[in-house]
Amino acid sequence: MHTNYYFLRQLAPALTERLRGYRVAACFSQEKDELVVGLSNGGAEFWLKAQLGAGFPALALPETFQRARANSVDLFPDLLGEQLESVVPWPQDRVLQVNFRSGARLVFKLYGPRPNAIFRPTPEGPAQLFQQKLLADGELRPQPVATPFAFDGTGQLPPPLADLPARYLRGKGYEQAMPEARARLVNQVLAQLETPAHYYLIQLEGRTRLSLLPLGDILETFPGTEPIAALRRFVPLALGRRALETELRQVRQTLERRAEEASTAAAHARKRLHALAHEAGYRHTADLIMAHLHEIPAGASQVEVVDFYTGLPRLIKLKAKEKPQRTAENLYRKAKNQQIEERQLTERIARREAEALEALERLEELDSQPALAELRGLRTWRKQHGLDPAQAAAKAAAELPFKVFEDRGFTILVGRNAANNDLLTQKYAHKDDLWLHAKDVSGSHVVIRHKAGQAVPEPVIEHAAQLAGWYSRRQHDSLCPVTVTPKKYVRKPKGALPGQVVVEREQVLLVKPGNPFGESAAL
């Protein structure tokens, strides 16, 4: 909840009290998606570091900060020297606005997928954007103040409650309660959020979170009067644990997928084996033909005989232009193949069930082994059990005839030539995969493999677009437009040359061609 309205409405007055009268001494960026604002009152300094990447938008409040001598860029020069008047949250929104006495405004938009910082030298002046590609943010304004919320126990919960309060309510029996009890529970939670007794740093479903309500495993607790201290502690803690938590989620998803796929494959094989065991086999039919050979007239297309296995009549289809002996011979050959299939199915069932059991055992180890609570121990364990992303990429490269890259758990495939592009796009790519290609020039087809329930992160798309530009005739251009679209909008016209396709719907991304993984990463 570190970007939720109910936390920001506590943080804003605390920052106002702490910083009123401070002047902006520095405003710069030295890392991608990071904006640092230094304030001073002549004797004391205060640092505000905005993390404006889509993965983890946050306002960090480091006690000290050392500006790097290199790779540091000044931003918003008109902001320097401005004197802070107040900090306010936008009503029911994830936006914090810093007001200066001159009328200047600095807005921190902390939306999960599209965070940004917007500076206006005057209230109605032109907007200066930190993330300049988000042009619509130049028109961003606070919504009118809504009437006080009154919940009667019916309908949906208000959006500002977000996921943690909703979980808390479910834990209190909200879903089973009557409307009157629901309304009482919601109003109690709203009162807690509006005047929190404590701030909690919690561990919930493998993520470190800041909460205004006690949930999950509580790591640390701060008084409700200290939102600055809580945020100052939370952001570095969450960032430090983020790599571990991300890899734990990736490993868990991989193991769950392996267990599900192996169990499903074993069930299908078992079903097929059962069908083979309970249907009249080829050998059975061939035996009946040979036993009743003298009763079958020449050129017959079928014959009814008594099945000496069951004592019941049995209708056997024949080929009019084929001798019964020949039909029986073909059936005996199929019977031999059927025995091979049954043996292979039995082996497959045993192998896939063992794979499912092993995946489930590894999942239990994730929750029971203390060594896996540290990043180094987890990575060692992943390598021991073949769960390392580099190993997975090497295995995929051995199986797939394309260049293969791994990025944040997503697989990127790159065609090697025109015919290989056809194979990638027409045979291997799924309709929900993302398809990329340098616009208006020849080059490799690039595919980002779809993962169910997960949107492809922007950095992964950007890296894949760089690859599309690098493996094209625009390799040495300073900038390259790249088509990005789901594979379902790509089709190959009849008679088209190898590698030629038609794109029915597209977005265009402008990137610098390059291989962000290094040539050695292509497997």
Coordinates of C-alpha atoms in Angstrom, one line a residue:
M1 CA 0.0 0.0 0.0
H2 CA 3.0 2.3 -0.3
T3 CA 1.4 4.0 -3.3
N4 CA -2.2 3.7 -2.1
Y5 CA -4.3 6.8 -1.4
Y6 CA -4.8 5.9 2.2
F7 CA -1.1 5.8 2.8
L8 CA -0.4 8.9 0.8
R9 CA -3.0 10.9 2.7
Q10 CA -0.9 10.1 5.9
L11 CA 2.4 10.7 4.2
A12 CA 1.5 14.1 2.7
P13 CA 0.9 16.1 5.9
A14 CA 3.9 14.5 7.5
L15 CA 6.1 15.7 4.6
T16 CA 4.4 19.1 4.7
E17 CA 5.2 19.5 8.4
R18 CA 8.8 18.3 7.9
L19 CA 9.6 20.2 4.7
R20 CA 7.7 23.5 4.7
G21 CA 10.1 26.3 3.9
Y22 CA 12.8 23.9 2.4
R23 CA 14.2 24.9 -1.0
V24 CA 15.0 22.6 -3.9
A25 CA 18.8 22.4 -4.1
A26 CA 19.2 19.6 -6.7
C27 CA 17.0 17.7 -9.2
F28 CA 18.7 15.1 -11.3
S29 CA 18.7 11.5 -12.5
Q30 CA 21.6 9.1 -12.5
E31 CA 19.8 5.8 -13.1
K32 CA 17.1 4.8 -15.5
D33 CA 13.6 5.5 -14.2
E34 CA 14.9 7.4 -11.2
L35 CA 14.3 11.1 -10.2
V36 CA 16.2 12.5 -7.2
V37 CA 15.1 15.7 -5.6
G38 CA 17.4 17.3 -2.9
L39 CA 15.9 19.9 -0.5
S40 CA 17.6 22.1 2.1
N41 CA 16.7 24.7 4.7
G42 CA 20.2 26.0 4.9
G43 CA 21.2 23.7 7.8
A44 CA 19.5 20.3 7.1
E45 CA 18.9 18.4 3.9
F46 CA 16.2 16.0 2.8
W47 CA 16.3 13.6 -0.1
L48 CA 13.3 12.3 -2.1
K49 CA 14.1 9.6 -4.7
A50 CA 11.3 8.7 -7.0
Q51 CA 11.4 5.2 -8.5
L52 CA 9.4 5.6 -11.7
G53 CA 9.9 2.2 -13.3
A54 CA 6.8 0.1 -14.1
G55 CA 8.1 -2.8 -12.0
F56 CA 8.2 -1.0 -8.6
P57 CA 7.0 2.6 -8.5
A58 CA 7.8 4.2 -5.1
L59 CA 8.9 7.2 -3.3
A60 CA 12.1 6.5 -1.4
L61 CA 13.3 8.9 1.4
P62 CA 17.0 8.1 1.9
E63 CA 18.6 9.8 4.9
T64 CA 21.7 10.7 2.8
F65 CA 22.5 10.6 -0.9
Q66 CA 25.7 10.9 -2.8
R67 CA 25.4 12.1 -6.3
A68 CA 27.6 10.3 -8.8
R69 CA 30.3 12.2 -10.6
A70 CA 29.4 10.6 -14.0
N71 CA 26.2 9.5 -15.8
S72 CA 24.2 12.1 -13.9
V73 CA 21.8 14.4 -15.7
D74 CA 20.1 17.6 -14.3
L75 CA 16.4 17.7 -14.8
F76 CA 13.6 20.3 -14.4
P77 CA 16.1 23.3 -14.1
D78 CA 13.2 25.7 -13.3
L79 CA 12.5 23.7 -10.1
L80 CA 15.8 24.7 -8.5
G81 CA 15.4 27.3 -5.7
E82 CA 11.7 26.8 -5.4
Q83 CA 10.4 26.9 -1.8
L84 CA 8.1 24.1 -0.7
E85 CA 4.7 25.1 0.7
S86 CA 2.8 21.9 1.0
V87 CA 2.4 18.3 -0.1
V88 CA -1.1 17.0 -0.8
P89 CA -2.5 13.7 -2.2
W90 CA -5.0 13.8 -5.0
P91 CA -8.5 12.6 -3.9
Q92 CA -8.9 8.9 -4.1
D93 CA -5.8 8.5 -6.3
R94 CA -2.2 7.3 -6.3
V95 CA -0.8 10.7 -6.9
L96 CA 1.2 13.0 -4.6
Q97 CA 1.5 16.7 -5.4
V98 CA 4.2 19.0 -4.1
N99 CA 3.2 22.7 -4.1
F100 CA 5.7 25.5 -4.1
R101 CA 5.2 29.1 -2.9
S102 CA 5.7 30.5 -6.4
G103 CA 2.8 28.4 -7.7
A104 CA 5.0 25.7 -9.3
R105 CA 3.8 22.1 -9.0
L106 CA 5.7 18.8 -9.0
V107 CA 3.4 15.8 -9.3
F108 CA 4.4 12.2 -8.7
K109 CA 2.0 9.8 -10.5
L110 CA 2.6 6.4 -8.9
Y111 CA 0.4 4.2 -11.1
G112 CA 1.8 0.7 -11.3
P113 CA 2.3 0.3 -15.1
R114 CA 2.8 4.0 -16.0
P115 CA 4.5 6.0 -13.2
N116 CA 5.7 9.5 -14.0
A117 CA 6.8 12.9 -12.6
I118 CA 5.2 16.1 -14.0
F119 CA 6.5 19.5 -13.3
R120 CA 4.7 22.8 -14.0
P121 CA 6.4 26.1 -13.4
T122 CA 3.0 27.7 -12.9
P123 CA -0.4 26.1 -12.1
E124 CA -1.6 26.4 -15.7
G125 CA 1.8 26.4 -17.4
P126 CA 3.1 23.8 -19.9
A127 CA 3.9 20.4 -18.4
Q128 CA 7.5 19.0 -18.3
L129 CA 7.4 15.2 -18.2
F130 CA 10.0 12.8 -16.7
Q131 CA 8.7 9.9 -18.8
Q132 CA 8.3 11.9 -22.0
K133 CA 6.7 9.1 -23.9
L134 CA 3.6 9.3 -21.7
L135 CA 2.3 12.5 -23.4
A136 CA -1.2 12.1 -22.0
D137 CA 0.2 12.9 -18.5
G138 CA 0.6 16.5 -19.6
E139 CA -3.1 16.9 -19.3
L140 CA -3.4 15.0 -16.0
R141 CA -5.5 16.8 -13.4
P142 CA -7.0 15.8 -10.0
Q143 CA -10.6 14.6 -10.2
P144 CA -13.2 16.7 -8.3
V145 CA -13.6 15.8 -4.7
A146 CA -16.3 13.1 -4.4
T147 CA -19.0 13.1 -1.8
P148 CA -18.0 11.1 1.4
F149 CA -18.2 7.4 0.7
A150 CA -21.0 5.5 2.4
F151 CA -21.1 1.8 2.0
D152 CA -24.5 0.0 2.5
G153 CA -23.1 -3.5 2.3
T154 CA -24.1 -4.1 -1.3
G155 CA -22.2 -3.6 -4.6
Q156 CA -18.4 -3.5 -5.1
L157 CA -15.9 -2.2 -2.7
P158 CA -14.4 1.3 -3.5
P159 CA -11.3 1.1 -5.7
P160 CA -9.0 2.9 -3.3
L161 CA -9.3 0.0 -0.8
A162 CA -7.1 -2.0 -3.2
D163 CA -6.0 -5.6 -2.6
L164 CA -4.7 -5.6 1.0
P165 CA -7.8 -4.1 2.6
A166 CA -10.0 -6.5 0.5
R167 CA -7.9 -9.5 1.7
Y168 CA -8.3 -8.2 5.3
L169 CA -12.0 -8.0 4.9
R170 CA -12.3 -11.5 3.5
G171 CA -10.3 -12.7 6.5
K172 CA -12.9 -11.1 8.8
G173 CA -15.7 -13.0 7.1
Y174 CA -16.9 -10.3 4.8
E175 CA -18.0 -12.6 1.9
Q176 CA -20.3 -14.6 4.2
A177 CA -21.7 -11.7 6.1
M178 CA -25.1 -10.1 5.7
P179 CA -25.3 -6.6 4.1
E180 CA -25.5 -4.8 7.5
A181 CA -22.5 -6.7 8.8
R182 CA -20.6 -6.0 5.6
A183 CA -21.3 -2.3 5.9
R184 CA -20.1 -2.3 9.5
L185 CA -16.9 -4.2 8.6
V186 CA -16.1 -1.8 5.7
N187 CA -16.6 1.3 7.8
Q188 CA -14.4 -0.1 10.5
V189 CA -11.6 -0.8 8.0
L190 CA -12.1 2.7 6.5
A191 CA -11.7 4.2 10.0
Q192 CA -8.5 2.2 10.5
L193 CA -7.1 3.3 7.1
E194 CA -8.0 7.0 7.7
T195 CA -6.3 7.0 11.1
P196 CA -3.9 4.0 11.2
A197 CA -2.6 2.9 14.5
H198 CA 0.4 1.3 12.9
Y199 CA 2.2 0.7 9.7
Y200 CA 3.3 -2.9 9.0
L201 CA 6.0 -4.2 6.8
I202 CA 4.7 -7.6 5.9
Q203 CA 5.6 -10.7 3.9
L204 CA 2.6 -11.9 1.9
E205 CA 2.6 -14.5 -0.9
G206 CA 6.3 -14.1 -1.5
R207 CA 6.3 -10.3 -1.6
T208 CA 7.4 -7.7 0.9
R209 CA 4.6 -5.1 1.3
L210 CA 3.7 -2.0 3.3
S211 CA 0.3 -2.3 4.9
L212 CA -1.9 -0.2 7.1
L213 CA -3.6 -3.4 8.4
P214 CA -2.1 -6.5 10.0
L215 CA -1.8 -9.2 7.3
G216 CA 0.5 -12.1 6.4
D217 CA 3.8 -12.4 8.3
I218 CA 4.6 -9.1 10.0
L219 CA 8.3 -8.2 9.7
E220 CA 8.4 -4.8 11.4
T221 CA 5.9 -2.4 12.9
F222 CA 5.9 1.5 13.0
P223 CA 3.6 3.8 14.9
G224 CA 0.8 5.4 12.9
T225 CA 2.4 8.8 13.5
E226 CA 5.6 7.9 11.6
P227 CA 4.7 7.4 7.9
I228 CA 8.1 8.8 6.9
A229 CA 10.0 6.4 9.0
A230 CA 7.9 3.5 7.7
L231 CA 8.5 4.4 4.0
R232 CA 12.1 5.1 4.6
R233 CA 12.6 1.6 5.9
F234 CA 10.2 -0.2 3.5
V235 CA 11.6 0.9 0.1
P236 CA 15.2 -0.3 0.6
L237 CA 14.0 -3.5 2.3
A238 CA 11.5 -4.2 -0.6
L239 CA 14.1 -3.5 -3.2
G240 CA 16.7 -5.6 -1.5
R241 CA 14.3 -8.6 -1.3
R242 CA 12.8 -8.1 -4.7
A243 CA 15.4 -10.2 -6.7
L244 CA 14.9 -13.1 -4.2
E245 CA 11.1 -12.8 -4.4
T246 CA 11.1 -12.5 -8.2
E247 CA 13.2 -15.6 -8.6
L248 CA 11.2 -17.5 -6.0
R249 CA 8.0 -16.8 -7.9
Q250 CA 9.6 -17.8 -11.2
V251 CA 10.8 -21.1 -9.7
R252 CA 7.4 -21.8 -8.1
Q253 CA 5.6 -21.1 -11.4
T254 CA 8.0 -23.3 -13.3
L255 CA 7.6 -26.2 -10.8
E256 CA 3.8 -25.8 -10.7
R257 CA 3.7 -25.8 -14.5
R258 CA 6.0 -28.9 -14.7
A259 CA 3.8 -30.7 -12.2
E260 CA 0.6 -29.8 -14.0
E261 CA 2.0 -30.7 -17.5
A262 CA 3.4 -34.0 -16.3
S263 CA 0.2 -35.0 -14.5
T264 CA -1.9 -34.1 -17.5
A265 CA 0.4 -36.1 -19.9
A266 CA 0.3 -39.1 -17.6
A267 CA -3.5 -38.9 -17.4
H268 CA -3.8 -38.8 -21.2
A269 CA -1.4 -41.7 -21.6
R270 CA -3.3 -43.7 -19.0
K271 CA -6.6 -43.0 -20.8
R272 CA -5.1 -44.2 -24.1
L273 CA -3.7 -47.3 -22.5
H274 CA -7.1 -48.1 -20.9
A275 CA -8.8 -47.8 -24.3
L276 CA -6.3 -50.1 -25.9
A277 CA -6.8 -52.7 -23.2
H278 CA -10.6 -52.7 -23.4
E279 CA -11.2 -52.6 -27.2
A280 CA -11.0 -55.6 -29.5
G281 CA -7.3 -55.7 -30.5
Y282 CA -5.9 -56.1 -34.0
R283 CA -4.7 -59.6 -33.2
H284 CA -8.1 -60.6 -31.9
T285 CA -9.7 -59.5 -35.2
A286 CA -7.0 -61.1 -37.3
D287 CA -7.5 -64.4 -35.4
L288 CA -11.3 -64.3 -36.2
I289 CA -10.6 -63.7 -39.9
M290 CA -8.2 -66.6 -40.2
A291 CA -10.5 -68.9 -38.2
H292 CA -13.4 -68.2 -40.5
L293 CA -11.5 -67.8 -43.7
H294 CA -13.5 -70.6 -45.4
E295 CA -16.7 -68.7 -44.7
I296 CA -15.7 -65.4 -46.3
P297 CA -16.9 -65.1 -49.9
A298 CA -14.5 -63.5 -52.5
G299 CA -14.9 -59.7 -52.8
A300 CA -16.8 -59.4 -49.5
S301 CA -16.8 -55.9 -47.9
Q302 CA -17.8 -57.3 -44.5
V303 CA -18.5 -60.6 -42.8
E304 CA -20.4 -61.6 -39.6
V305 CA -18.8 -64.3 -37.5
V306 CA -19.2 -65.7 -34.0
D307 CA -16.5 -64.4 -31.7
F308 CA -15.1 -67.4 -30.0
Y309 CA -13.7 -65.1 -27.2
T310 CA -17.1 -63.8 -26.2
G311 CA -19.6 -66.2 -28.0
L312 CA -21.4 -63.2 -29.5
P313 CA -21.8 -62.3 -33.2
R314 CA -19.2 -59.9 -34.5
L315 CA -19.3 -57.8 -37.7
I316 CA -15.8 -57.4 -39.4
K317 CA -15.3 -54.9 -42.1
L318 CA -13.1 -56.0 -45.1
K319 CA -11.7 -54.5 -48.2
A320 CA -13.5 -55.8 -51.3
K321 CA -10.3 -55.7 -53.4
E322 CA -8.0 -57.2 -50.8
K323 CA -7.8 -60.9 -49.9
P324 CA -8.8 -61.7 -46.3
Q325 CA -5.4 -63.3 -45.7
R326 CA -3.8 -60.0 -46.6
T327 CA -6.2 -58.1 -44.3
A328 CA -5.3 -60.5 -41.4
E329 CA -1.6 -60.0 -42.2
N330 CA -1.9 -56.2 -41.9
L331 CA -3.8 -56.6 -38.7
Y332 CA -1.1 -58.8 -37.2
R333 CA 1.5 -56.1 -38.1
K334 CA -0.7 -53.5 -36.4
A335 CA -1.0 -55.7 -33.4
K336 CA 2.7 -55.8 -33.1
N337 CA 2.8 -52.0 -33.3
Q338 CA 0.0 -51.8 -30.7
Q339 CA 2.1 -53.8 -28.3
I340 CA 5.0 -51.4 -28.8
E341 CA 2.6 -48.5 -28.2
E342 CA 1.3 -50.1 -25.0
R343 CA 4.9 -50.5 -23.8
Q344 CA 5.7 -46.9 -24.6
L345 CA 2.6 -45.7 -22.9
T346 CA 3.4 -47.6 -19.8
E347 CA 6.9 -46.1 -19.8
R348 CA 5.6 -42.6 -20.4
I349 CA 3.1 -42.9 -17.6
A350 CA 5.9 -43.9 -15.2
R351 CA 8.2 -41.2 -16.4
R352 CA 5.7 -38.4 -16.3
E353 CA 4.3 -39.4 -12.9
A354 CA 7.9 -39.4 -11.6
E355 CA 8.4 -35.9 -13.1
A356 CA 5.2 -34.6 -11.4
L357 CA 6.3 -36.1 -8.1
E358 CA 9.7 -34.6 -8.3
A359 CA 8.3 -31.1 -9.1
L360 CA 5.9 -31.4 -6.1
E361 CA 8.9 -32.4 -3.9
R362 CA 10.9 -29.4 -5.1
L363 CA 7.9 -27.2 -4.3
E364 CA 7.9 -28.5 -0.7
E365 CA 11.6 -27.8 -0.4
L366 CA 11.0 -24.2 -1.4
D367 CA 8.8 -23.7 1.7
S368 CA 10.9 -25.9 4.1
Q369 CA 14.6 -25.2 3.5
P370 CA 15.9 -22.2 5.3
A371 CA 18.9 -21.9 2.8
L372 CA 16.4 -21.0 0.1
A373 CA 15.4 -17.8 1.9
E374 CA 18.7 -16.2 0.6
L375 CA 19.4 -15.4 -3.0
R376 CA 22.7 -17.2 -3.2
G377 CA 21.3 -20.4 -1.7
L378 CA 18.3 -20.3 -4.0
R379 CA 20.5 -19.9 -7.1
T380 CA 22.7 -22.8 -6.1
W381 CA 19.7 -25.0 -5.5
R382 CA 18.2 -24.0 -8.9
K383 CA 21.4 -25.1 -10.6
Q384 CA 21.4 -28.4 -8.7
H385 CA 17.9 -29.3 -9.8
G386 CA 18.0 -28.0 -13.4
L387 CA 15.9 -24.9 -12.7
D388 CA 18.4 -22.3 -13.7
P389 CA 17.2 -19.9 -16.5
A390 CA 20.5 -20.3 -18.3
Q391 CA 20.1 -24.1 -18.3
A392 CA 16.5 -23.8 -19.5
A393 CA 17.6 -21.5 -22.3
A394 CA 20.3 -24.0 -23.3
K395 CA 17.8 -26.8 -23.3
A396 CA 15.4 -24.7 -25.5
A397 CA 18.2 -23.8 -27.8
A398 CA 19.1 -27.5 -28.3
E399 CA 15.4 -28.2 -29.1
L400 CA 14.6 -25.1 -31.2
P401 CA 16.3 -24.1 -34.5
F402 CA 16.3 -20.4 -33.5
K403 CA 18.4 -18.0 -31.6
V404 CA 17.1 -18.1 -28.0
F405 CA 17.3 -15.5 -25.3
E406 CA 15.9 -15.4 -21.7
D407 CA 14.8 -12.1 -20.2
R408 CA 13.0 -11.8 -16.8
G409 CA 11.6 -15.3 -17.2
F410 CA 10.3 -14.8 -20.8
T411 CA 11.8 -16.6 -23.8
I412 CA 12.6 -14.6 -26.9
L413 CA 13.1 -16.5 -30.2
V414 CA 14.8 -14.9 -33.2
G415 CA 14.7 -16.4 -36.8
R416 CA 18.0 -17.1 -38.5
N417 CA 17.0 -16.6 -42.2
A418 CA 13.9 -16.3 -44.4
A419 CA 12.9 -20.0 -44.3
N420 CA 13.6 -20.1 -40.6
N421 CA 11.4 -17.0 -40.1
D422 CA 8.5 -18.9 -41.7
L423 CA 9.1 -21.9 -39.5
L424 CA 9.1 -19.6 -36.4
T425 CA 6.1 -17.6 -37.3
Q426 CA 3.9 -20.2 -39.0
K427 CA 4.8 -23.4 -37.0
Y428 CA 6.2 -22.4 -33.5
A429 CA 4.6 -19.2 -32.6
H430 CA 1.3 -19.3 -30.6
K431 CA -1.5 -16.8 -31.5
D432 CA -0.9 -14.9 -28.2
D433 CA 2.8 -14.6 -28.5
L434 CA 4.2 -11.2 -29.3
W435 CA 5.6 -10.9 -32.8
L436 CA 8.2 -8.2 -33.7
H437 CA 10.0 -7.2 -36.9
A438 CA 12.0 -4.2 -38.1
K439 CA 9.6 -2.0 -40.1
D440 CA 9.8 -1.8 -43.9
V441 CA 13.1 -3.7 -44.2
S442 CA 14.1 -7.3 -44.4
G443 CA 15.2 -8.9 -41.1
S444 CA 14.6 -11.6 -38.6
H445 CA 11.2 -12.4 -37.2
V446 CA 11.3 -12.1 -33.3
V447 CA 8.8 -13.8 -31.0
I448 CA 8.3 -13.3 -27.3
R449 CA 6.7 -16.5 -25.9
H450 CA 3.4 -15.9 -24.1
K451 CA 3.0 -16.8 -20.4
A452 CA -0.6 -17.4 -19.3
G453 CA -1.9 -14.7 -16.9
Q454 CA 1.3 -12.6 -17.3
A455 CA 1.7 -9.4 -19.3
V456 CA 5.0 -9.1 -21.0
P457 CA 7.0 -6.4 -19.1
E458 CA 8.0 -3.3 -21.1
P459 CA 11.7 -3.9 -20.7
V460 CA 11.3 -7.4 -22.3
I461 CA 9.5 -5.9 -25.3
E462 CA 12.1 -3.1 -25.6
H463 CA 14.9 -5.7 -25.6
A464 CA 13.1 -7.9 -28.1
A465 CA 12.6 -4.8 -30.3
Q466 CA 16.3 -4.0 -30.1
L467 CA 17.0 -7.6 -31.3
A468 CA 14.6 -7.1 -34.2
G469 CA 16.5 -4.0 -35.2
W470 CA 19.9 -5.6 -34.7
Y471 CA 19.0 -8.6 -36.9
S472 CA 17.8 -6.5 -39.8
R473 CA 19.1 -4.2 -42.4
R474 CA 18.7 -1.3 -40.0
Q475 CA 21.4 -2.8 -37.7
H476 CA 23.6 0.3 -38.0
D477 CA 20.8 2.9 -37.9
S478 CA 20.7 5.2 -34.9
L479 CA 17.0 4.5 -34.4
C480 CA 14.8 1.7 -35.8
P481 CA 11.0 1.5 -36.0
V482 CA 9.9 -1.9 -35.0
T483 CA 6.4 -3.5 -35.5
V484 CA 5.0 -5.1 -32.4
T485 CA 1.8 -7.1 -32.5
P486 CA 0.2 -10.4 -31.2
K487 CA 1.0 -13.3 -33.6
K488 CA -2.7 -13.7 -34.4
Y489 CA -2.6 -10.5 -36.5
V490 CA 0.2 -11.9 -38.7
R491 CA -0.6 -14.0 -41.7
K492 CA 1.2 -15.3 -44.7
P493 CA -0.5 -14.6 -48.1
K494 CA -0.8 -17.4 -50.6
G495 CA 2.2 -17.4 -52.9
A496 CA 4.3 -15.1 -50.7
L497 CA 8.1 -15.6 -50.7
P498 CA 9.8 -17.2 -47.6
G499 CA 9.7 -14.9 -44.7
Q500 CA 7.1 -12.5 -46.2
V501 CA 4.0 -11.9 -44.1
V502 CA 1.1 -9.3 -43.8
V503 CA 0.5 -7.6 -40.5
E504 CA -3.2 -6.6 -40.0
R505 CA -2.8 -4.6 -36.8
E506 CA 0.4 -3.2 -35.3
Q507 CA 2.1 -0.8 -32.8
V508 CA 5.4 0.7 -33.7
L509 CA 8.2 1.1 -31.2
L510 CA 11.2 3.2 -31.8
V511 CA 14.5 1.7 -30.4
K512 CA 18.2 1.7 -30.9
P513 CA 19.2 -1.5 -32.6
G514 CA 21.4 -3.7 -30.5
N515 CA 21.8 -7.0 -28.7
P516 CA 21.2 -6.2 -25.0
F517 CA 22.2 -9.7 -24.0
G518 CA 25.6 -9.9 -25.8
E519 CA 26.3 -12.2 -28.7
S520 CA 27.4 -15.0 -26.3
A521 CA 23.9 -15.0 -24.8
A522 CA 22.4 -16.3 -28.1
L523 CA 22.0 -20.0 -27.8

